[in-house]
């Protein structure tokens, strides 16, 4: 069962106090992080001049890590012949952050109608399953794909009643909030995997 907002809040207060700021995540150093601090004030980062796009893994001479290395069995939550649902290997600040990949190297926009229909059905089911767990406020579904070209759709579950952790910035909080209990996280993965396997495929978590 995912932690309640009160439990997450208590963990953060334990770490930095009720008025304390959690440490900045590494992503603040990334070029695409849109904010800078100038004279103690947060301002938008200066926009860089147009340049060549970053080469995604699986494009040009850059190998696809997913196809090259396969899926780490220790990270697989659920799978069938065409889809693999995986986690990142350890709990993070949000209750659950999962990635749904096609088994084959395909990108969004290149799925045939059958696969696209399956994506819709799995997405709908997965959101219902995760939002059905206690203390989950919402599951955000995202496809960015600027780093890797092998299709991966994010399922980002946020805690109910943590009202700062909402909308598109929920994924930012995932890097900021100290990770919760691995036991709780694994129990939640197991619940999601077994419920999804009721529809088809195999639970692996
Ligand atoms: Zn690939």
PDB file of C-alpha atoms and ligand atoms in Angstrom:
ATOM      1  CA  UNK A   1       0.000   0.000   0.000  1.00  0.00           C
ATOM      2  CA  UNK A   2       1.562   3.356  -1.004  1.00  0.00           C
ATOM      3  CA  UNK A   3       2.524   5.808   1.711  1.00  0.00           C
ATOM      4  CA  UNK A   4      -0.015   8.446   2.675  1.00  0.00           C
ATOM      5  CA  UNK A   5       0.703  12.159   2.257  1.00  0.00           C
ATOM      6  CA  UNK A   6       1.227  12.349   6.035  1.00  0.00           C
ATOM      7  CA  UNK A   7       3.863   9.608   5.892  1.00  0.00           C
ATOM      8  CA  UNK A   8       5.727  11.221   2.971  1.00  0.00           C
ATOM      9  CA  UNK A   9       5.516  14.603   4.686  1.00  0.00           C
ATOM     10  CA  UNK A  10       6.900  13.158   7.945  1.00  0.00           C
ATOM     11  CA  UNK A  11       9.817  11.651   6.000  1.00  0.00           C
ATOM     12  CA  UNK A  12      10.638  15.011   4.429  1.00  0.00           C
ATOM     13  CA  UNK A  13      10.343  16.818   7.779  1.00  0.00           C
ATOM     14  CA  UNK A  14      12.675  14.210   9.304  1.00  0.00           C
ATOM     15  CA  UNK A  15      15.200  14.972   6.555  1.00  0.00           C
ATOM     16  CA  UNK A  16      15.138  18.783   6.495  1.00  0.00           C
ATOM     17  CA  UNK A  17      12.626  20.051   9.068  1.00  0.00           C
ATOM     18  CA  UNK A  18       9.195  21.557   8.477  1.00  0.00           C
ATOM     19  CA  UNK A  19      10.576  24.729   6.843  1.00  0.00           C
ATOM     20  CA  UNK A  20      13.605  23.105   5.250  1.00  0.00           C
ATOM     21  CA  UNK A  21      14.459  22.844   1.583  1.00  0.00           C
ATOM     22  CA  UNK A  22      15.353  19.442   0.168  1.00  0.00           C
ATOM     23  CA  UNK A  23      18.625  19.252  -1.822  1.00  0.00           C
ATOM     24  CA  UNK A  24      18.565  20.373  -5.441  1.00  0.00           C
ATOM     25  CA  UNK A  25      18.384  17.450  -7.918  1.00  0.00           C
ATOM     26  CA  UNK A  26      21.098  16.943 -10.605  1.00  0.00           C
ATOM     27  CA  UNK A  27      18.661  17.948 -13.323  1.00  0.00           C
ATOM     28  CA  UNK A  28      19.094  21.625 -12.394  1.00  0.00           C
ATOM     29  CA  UNK A  29      22.461  21.417 -14.190  1.00  0.00           C
ATOM     30  CA  UNK A  30      20.932  20.106 -17.396  1.00  0.00           C
ATOM     31  CA  UNK A  31      20.793  22.380 -20.457  1.00  0.00           C
ATOM     32  CA  UNK A  32      17.059  21.893 -20.756  1.00  0.00           C
ATOM     33  CA  UNK A  33      16.328  22.921 -17.164  1.00  0.00           C
ATOM     34  CA  UNK A  34      14.383  26.138 -17.799  1.00  0.00           C
ATOM     35  CA  UNK A  35      15.325  28.112 -14.681  1.00  0.00           C
ATOM     36  CA  UNK A  36      18.478  29.846 -13.476  1.00  0.00           C
ATOM     37  CA  UNK A  37      19.248  31.764 -10.326  1.00  0.00           C
ATOM     38  CA  UNK A  38      20.527  35.293 -10.979  1.00  0.00           C
ATOM     39  CA  UNK A  39      21.282  37.521  -7.978  1.00  0.00           C
ATOM     40  CA  UNK A  40      19.258  35.221  -5.773  1.00  0.00           C
ATOM     41  CA  UNK A  41      16.191  35.399  -8.014  1.00  0.00           C
ATOM     42  CA  UNK A  42      14.846  32.526 -10.114  1.00  0.00           C
ATOM     43  CA  UNK A  43      14.615  33.591 -13.756  1.00  0.00           C
ATOM     44  CA  UNK A  44      14.106  31.692 -17.025  1.00  0.00           C
ATOM     45  CA  UNK A  45      17.333  30.280 -18.453  1.00  0.00           C
ATOM     46  CA  UNK A  46      18.747  32.162 -21.440  1.00  0.00           C
ATOM     47  CA  UNK A  47      17.536  30.407 -24.599  1.00  0.00           C
ATOM     48  CA  UNK A  48      20.414  28.914 -26.581  1.00  0.00           C
ATOM     49  CA  UNK A  49      20.759  29.703 -30.285  1.00  0.00           C
ATOM     50  CA  UNK A  50      19.427  26.963 -32.605  1.00  0.00           C
ATOM     51  CA  UNK A  51      21.813  24.023 -32.981  1.00  0.00           C
ATOM     52  CA  UNK A  52      21.876  20.414 -34.180  1.00  0.00           C
ATOM     53  CA  UNK A  53      19.495  18.167 -32.285  1.00  0.00           C
ATOM     54  CA  UNK A  54      20.899  15.764 -29.752  1.00  0.00           C
ATOM     55  CA  UNK A  55      21.129  12.268 -31.320  1.00  0.00           C
ATOM     56  CA  UNK A  56      18.761   9.876 -29.563  1.00  0.00           C
ATOM     57  CA  UNK A  57      19.858   6.366 -28.665  1.00  0.00           C
ATOM     58  CA  UNK A  58      18.859   4.016 -31.466  1.00  0.00           C
ATOM     59  CA  UNK A  59      19.433   6.669 -34.127  1.00  0.00           C
ATOM     60  CA  UNK A  60      22.413   7.420 -36.363  1.00  0.00           C
ATOM     61  CA  UNK A  61      25.471   5.586 -35.044  1.00  0.00           C
ATOM     62  CA  UNK A  62      24.166   5.623 -31.488  1.00  0.00           C
ATOM     63  CA  UNK A  63      22.990   2.126 -30.468  1.00  0.00           C
ATOM     64  CA  UNK A  64      19.660   1.528 -28.779  1.00  0.00           C
ATOM     65  CA  UNK A  65      20.498   0.487 -25.227  1.00  0.00           C
ATOM     66  CA  UNK A  66      17.170  -1.327 -24.879  1.00  0.00           C
ATOM     67  CA  UNK A  67      17.758  -3.509 -27.961  1.00  0.00           C
ATOM     68  CA  UNK A  68      21.459  -3.977 -27.231  1.00  0.00           C
ATOM     69  CA  UNK A  69      21.155  -4.908 -23.551  1.00  0.00           C
ATOM     70  CA  UNK A  70      17.602  -6.250 -23.393  1.00  0.00           C
ATOM     71  CA  UNK A  71      15.353  -5.688 -20.422  1.00  0.00           C
ATOM     72  CA  UNK A  72      16.919  -6.299 -17.015  1.00  0.00           C
ATOM     73  CA  UNK A  73      14.728  -9.071 -15.546  1.00  0.00           C
ATOM     74  CA  UNK A  74      15.183  -7.471 -12.119  1.00  0.00           C
ATOM     75  CA  UNK A  75      13.404  -4.361 -13.400  1.00  0.00           C
ATOM     76  CA  UNK A  76      10.509  -6.010 -15.236  1.00  0.00           C
ATOM     77  CA  UNK A  77       7.107  -5.598 -13.568  1.00  0.00           C
ATOM     78  CA  UNK A  78       4.924  -7.232 -16.190  1.00  0.00           C
ATOM     79  CA  UNK A  79       5.352  -8.417 -19.785  1.00  0.00           C
ATOM     80  CA  UNK A  80       3.686 -10.134 -22.690  1.00  0.00           C
ATOM     81  CA  UNK A  81       4.847 -10.931 -26.233  1.00  0.00           C
ATOM     82  CA  UNK A  82       4.754  -7.294 -27.347  1.00  0.00           C
ATOM     83  CA  UNK A  83       5.057  -5.090 -24.232  1.00  0.00           C
ATOM     84  CA  UNK A  84       7.370  -4.802 -21.226  1.00  0.00           C
ATOM     85  CA  UNK A  85       6.494  -2.749 -18.141  1.00  0.00           C
ATOM     86  CA  UNK A  86       9.574  -1.875 -16.099  1.00  0.00           C
ATOM     87  CA  UNK A  87      10.719   0.200 -13.132  1.00  0.00           C
ATOM     88  CA  UNK A  88      13.998   2.012 -12.563  1.00  0.00           C
ATOM     89  CA  UNK A  89      15.434  -0.451 -10.041  1.00  0.00           C
ATOM     90  CA  UNK A  90      14.761   1.384  -6.780  1.00  0.00           C
ATOM     91  CA  UNK A  91      12.065   3.444  -5.080  1.00  0.00           C
ATOM     92  CA  UNK A  92      12.027   7.180  -5.783  1.00  0.00           C
ATOM     93  CA  UNK A  93      10.212  10.194  -4.373  1.00  0.00           C
ATOM     94  CA  UNK A  94       6.868   9.392  -5.968  1.00  0.00           C
ATOM     95  CA  UNK A  95       4.998   6.180  -5.107  1.00  0.00           C
ATOM     96  CA  UNK A  96       5.463   4.547  -8.520  1.00  0.00           C
ATOM     97  CA  UNK A  97       7.193   5.604 -11.748  1.00  0.00           C
ATOM     98  CA  UNK A  98       6.951   2.955 -14.463  1.00  0.00           C
ATOM     99  CA  UNK A  99       7.914   2.721 -18.120  1.00  0.00           C
ATOM    100  CA  UNK A 100       5.963   0.755 -20.700  1.00  0.00           C
ATOM    101  CA  UNK A 101       8.122  -0.279 -23.673  1.00  0.00           C
ATOM    102  CA  UNK A 102       7.350  -2.066 -26.887  1.00  0.00           C
ATOM    103  CA  UNK A 103       9.435  -5.233 -27.049  1.00  0.00           C
ATOM    104  CA  UNK A 104      10.287  -4.427 -30.666  1.00  0.00           C
ATOM    105  CA  UNK A 105      12.201  -1.272 -31.582  1.00  0.00           C
ATOM    106  CA  UNK A 106       9.354   1.040 -32.554  1.00  0.00           C
ATOM    107  CA  UNK A 107       8.650   4.685 -31.847  1.00  0.00           C
ATOM    108  CA  UNK A 108       5.393   6.476 -31.182  1.00  0.00           C
ATOM    109  CA  UNK A 109       3.802   7.216 -34.530  1.00  0.00           C
ATOM    110  CA  UNK A 110       5.043   3.986 -36.108  1.00  0.00           C
ATOM    111  CA  UNK A 111       2.769   1.507 -34.294  1.00  0.00           C
ATOM    112  CA  UNK A 112       0.306  -0.399 -36.423  1.00  0.00           C
ATOM    113  CA  UNK A 113      -3.357  -0.135 -35.461  1.00  0.00           C
ATOM    114  CA  UNK A 114      -3.346  -3.365 -33.442  1.00  0.00           C
ATOM    115  CA  UNK A 115      -0.355  -2.310 -31.363  1.00  0.00           C
ATOM    116  CA  UNK A 116      -1.734   1.209 -30.977  1.00  0.00           C
ATOM    117  CA  UNK A 117      -5.022  -0.260 -29.738  1.00  0.00           C
ATOM    118  CA  UNK A 118      -3.146  -2.420 -27.257  1.00  0.00           C
ATOM    119  CA  UNK A 119      -1.253   0.605 -26.005  1.00  0.00           C
ATOM    120  CA  UNK A 120      -4.545   2.361 -25.351  1.00  0.00           C
ATOM    121  CA  UNK A 121      -6.013  -0.636 -23.541  1.00  0.00           C
ATOM    122  CA  UNK A 122      -2.915  -1.249 -21.399  1.00  0.00           C
ATOM    123  CA  UNK A 123      -2.653   2.464 -20.592  1.00  0.00           C
ATOM    124  CA  UNK A 124      -6.297   2.677 -19.554  1.00  0.00           C
ATOM    125  CA  UNK A 125      -6.033  -0.441 -17.417  1.00  0.00           C
ATOM    126  CA  UNK A 126      -2.746   0.528 -15.812  1.00  0.00           C
ATOM    127  CA  UNK A 127      -4.031   3.967 -14.843  1.00  0.00           C
ATOM    128  CA  UNK A 128      -7.149   2.399 -13.331  1.00  0.00           C
ATOM    129  CA  UNK A 129      -5.082  -0.178 -11.413  1.00  0.00           C
ATOM    130  CA  UNK A 130      -2.567   2.315 -10.012  1.00  0.00           C
ATOM    131  CA  UNK A 131      -5.198   4.960  -9.216  1.00  0.00           C
ATOM    132  CA  UNK A 132      -7.097   2.184  -7.399  1.00  0.00           C
ATOM    133  CA  UNK A 133      -4.254   1.789  -4.880  1.00  0.00           C
ATOM    134  CA  UNK A 134      -4.708   3.687  -1.591  1.00  0.00           C
ATOM    135  CA  UNK A 135      -3.271   7.207  -1.375  1.00  0.00           C
ATOM    136  CA  UNK A 136      -2.600   7.633  -5.088  1.00  0.00           C
ATOM    137  CA  UNK A 137      -3.930  11.006  -6.229  1.00  0.00           C
ATOM    138  CA  UNK A 138      -3.398  10.587  -9.959  1.00  0.00           C
ATOM    139  CA  UNK A 139      -1.317   8.773 -12.556  1.00  0.00           C
ATOM    140  CA  UNK A 140       0.185  11.014 -15.231  1.00  0.00           C
ATOM    141  CA  UNK A 141       0.928   9.393 -18.592  1.00  0.00           C
ATOM    142  CA  UNK A 142       3.769  10.861 -20.645  1.00  0.00           C
ATOM    143  CA  UNK A 143       5.756  10.153 -23.754  1.00  0.00           C
ATOM    144  CA  UNK A 144       8.773  12.405 -24.214  1.00  0.00           C
ATOM    145  CA  UNK A 145      11.251  10.286 -26.144  1.00  0.00           C
ATOM    146  CA  UNK A 146      13.959  12.943 -26.552  1.00  0.00           C
ATOM    147  CA  UNK A 147      16.620  10.671 -25.054  1.00  0.00           C
ATOM    148  CA  UNK A 148      15.818   7.283 -26.562  1.00  0.00           C
ATOM    149  CA  UNK A 149      13.977   6.344 -29.743  1.00  0.00           C
ATOM    150  CA  UNK A 150      12.723   2.982 -28.429  1.00  0.00           C
ATOM    151  CA  UNK A 151       9.112   3.647 -27.426  1.00  0.00           C
ATOM    152  CA  UNK A 152       8.691   4.128 -23.689  1.00  0.00           C
ATOM    153  CA  UNK A 153       5.612   5.614 -22.073  1.00  0.00           C
ATOM    154  CA  UNK A 154       5.876   6.952 -18.521  1.00  0.00           C
ATOM    155  CA  UNK A 155       3.314   6.211 -15.828  1.00  0.00           C
ATOM    156  CA  UNK A 156       3.916   8.669 -13.018  1.00  0.00           C
ATOM    157  CA  UNK A 157       1.859   8.128  -9.869  1.00  0.00           C
ATOM    158  CA  UNK A 158       1.634  10.983  -7.389  1.00  0.00           C
ATOM    159  CA  UNK A 159       0.592  10.927  -3.737  1.00  0.00           C
ATOM    160  CA  UNK A 160      -2.952  11.977  -2.829  1.00  0.00           C
ATOM    161  CA  UNK A 161      -3.127  15.253  -0.831  1.00  0.00           C
ATOM    162  CA  UNK A 162       0.476  16.375  -1.372  1.00  0.00           C
ATOM    163  CA  UNK A 163      -0.769  19.485  -3.076  1.00  0.00           C
ATOM    164  CA  UNK A 164       2.595  20.857  -4.290  1.00  0.00           C
ATOM    165  CA  UNK A 165       3.246  17.611  -6.099  1.00  0.00           C
ATOM    166  CA  UNK A 166       0.779  18.013  -8.898  1.00  0.00           C
ATOM    167  CA  UNK A 167       0.547  18.410 -12.656  1.00  0.00           C
ATOM    168  CA  UNK A 168       3.585  18.452 -14.914  1.00  0.00           C
ATOM    169  CA  UNK A 169       5.977  19.219 -12.045  1.00  0.00           C
ATOM    170  CA  UNK A 170       5.160  15.952 -10.229  1.00  0.00           C
ATOM    171  CA  UNK A 171       8.021  14.280 -12.082  1.00  0.00           C
ATOM    172  CA  UNK A 172      10.389  17.015 -10.842  1.00  0.00           C
ATOM    173  CA  UNK A 173       9.399  16.178  -7.263  1.00  0.00           C
ATOM    174  CA  UNK A 174      10.277  12.548  -7.957  1.00  0.00           C
ATOM    175  CA  UNK A 175      13.961  13.594  -7.879  1.00  0.00           C
ATOM    176  CA  UNK A 176      13.557  15.853  -4.851  1.00  0.00           C
ATOM    177  CA  UNK A 177      11.519  13.893  -2.292  1.00  0.00           C
ATOM    178  CA  UNK A 178      13.677  11.295  -0.489  1.00  0.00           C
ATOM    179  CA  UNK A 179      12.777   7.749  -1.625  1.00  0.00           C
ATOM    180  CA  UNK A 180      10.371   5.749   0.509  1.00  0.00           C
ATOM    181  CA  UNK A 181      10.501   2.185   1.810  1.00  0.00           C
ATOM    182  CA  UNK A 182      11.599  -0.504  -0.637  1.00  0.00           C
ATOM    183  CA  UNK A 183       9.249  -3.000   1.041  1.00  0.00           C
ATOM    184  CA  UNK A 184       6.244  -0.745   0.403  1.00  0.00           C
ATOM    185  CA  UNK A 185       7.368  -0.073  -3.147  1.00  0.00           C
ATOM    186  CA  UNK A 186       7.838  -3.764  -3.962  1.00  0.00           C
ATOM    187  CA  UNK A 187       4.426  -4.632  -2.530  1.00  0.00           C
ATOM    188  CA  UNK A 188       2.870  -1.955  -4.757  1.00  0.00           C
ATOM    189  CA  UNK A 189       4.739  -3.244  -7.824  1.00  0.00           C
ATOM    190  CA  UNK A 190       3.450  -6.731  -7.042  1.00  0.00           C
ATOM    191  CA  UNK A 191      -0.121  -5.451  -6.730  1.00  0.00           C
ATOM    192  CA  UNK A 192       0.107  -3.645 -10.079  1.00  0.00           C
ATOM    193  CA  UNK A 193       1.754  -6.598 -11.829  1.00  0.00           C
ATOM    194  CA  UNK A 194      -0.753  -9.187 -10.652  1.00  0.00           C
ATOM    195  CA  UNK A 195      -3.759  -7.008 -11.438  1.00  0.00           C
ATOM    196  CA  UNK A 196      -2.454  -6.259 -14.924  1.00  0.00           C
ATOM    197  CA  UNK A 197      -1.777  -9.969 -15.478  1.00  0.00           C
ATOM    198  CA  UNK A 198      -5.460 -10.675 -14.824  1.00  0.00           C
ATOM    199  CA  UNK A 199      -5.995  -9.152 -18.261  1.00  0.00           C
ATOM    200  CA  UNK A 200      -3.087 -11.013 -19.916  1.00  0.00           C
ATOM    201  CA  UNK A 201       0.676 -11.348 -19.910  1.00  0.00           C
ATOM    202  CA  UNK A 202       2.798 -12.331 -16.913  1.00  0.00           C
ATOM    203  CA  UNK A 203       3.437 -10.624 -13.588  1.00  0.00           C
ATOM    204  CA  UNK A 204       7.174 -10.425 -12.804  1.00  0.00           C
ATOM    205  CA  UNK A 205       7.211  -8.271  -9.671  1.00  0.00           C
TER     206      UNK A 205
HETATM  207 ZN1  LIG B   1      15.495  -0.409 -29.376  1.00  0.00          ZN
END
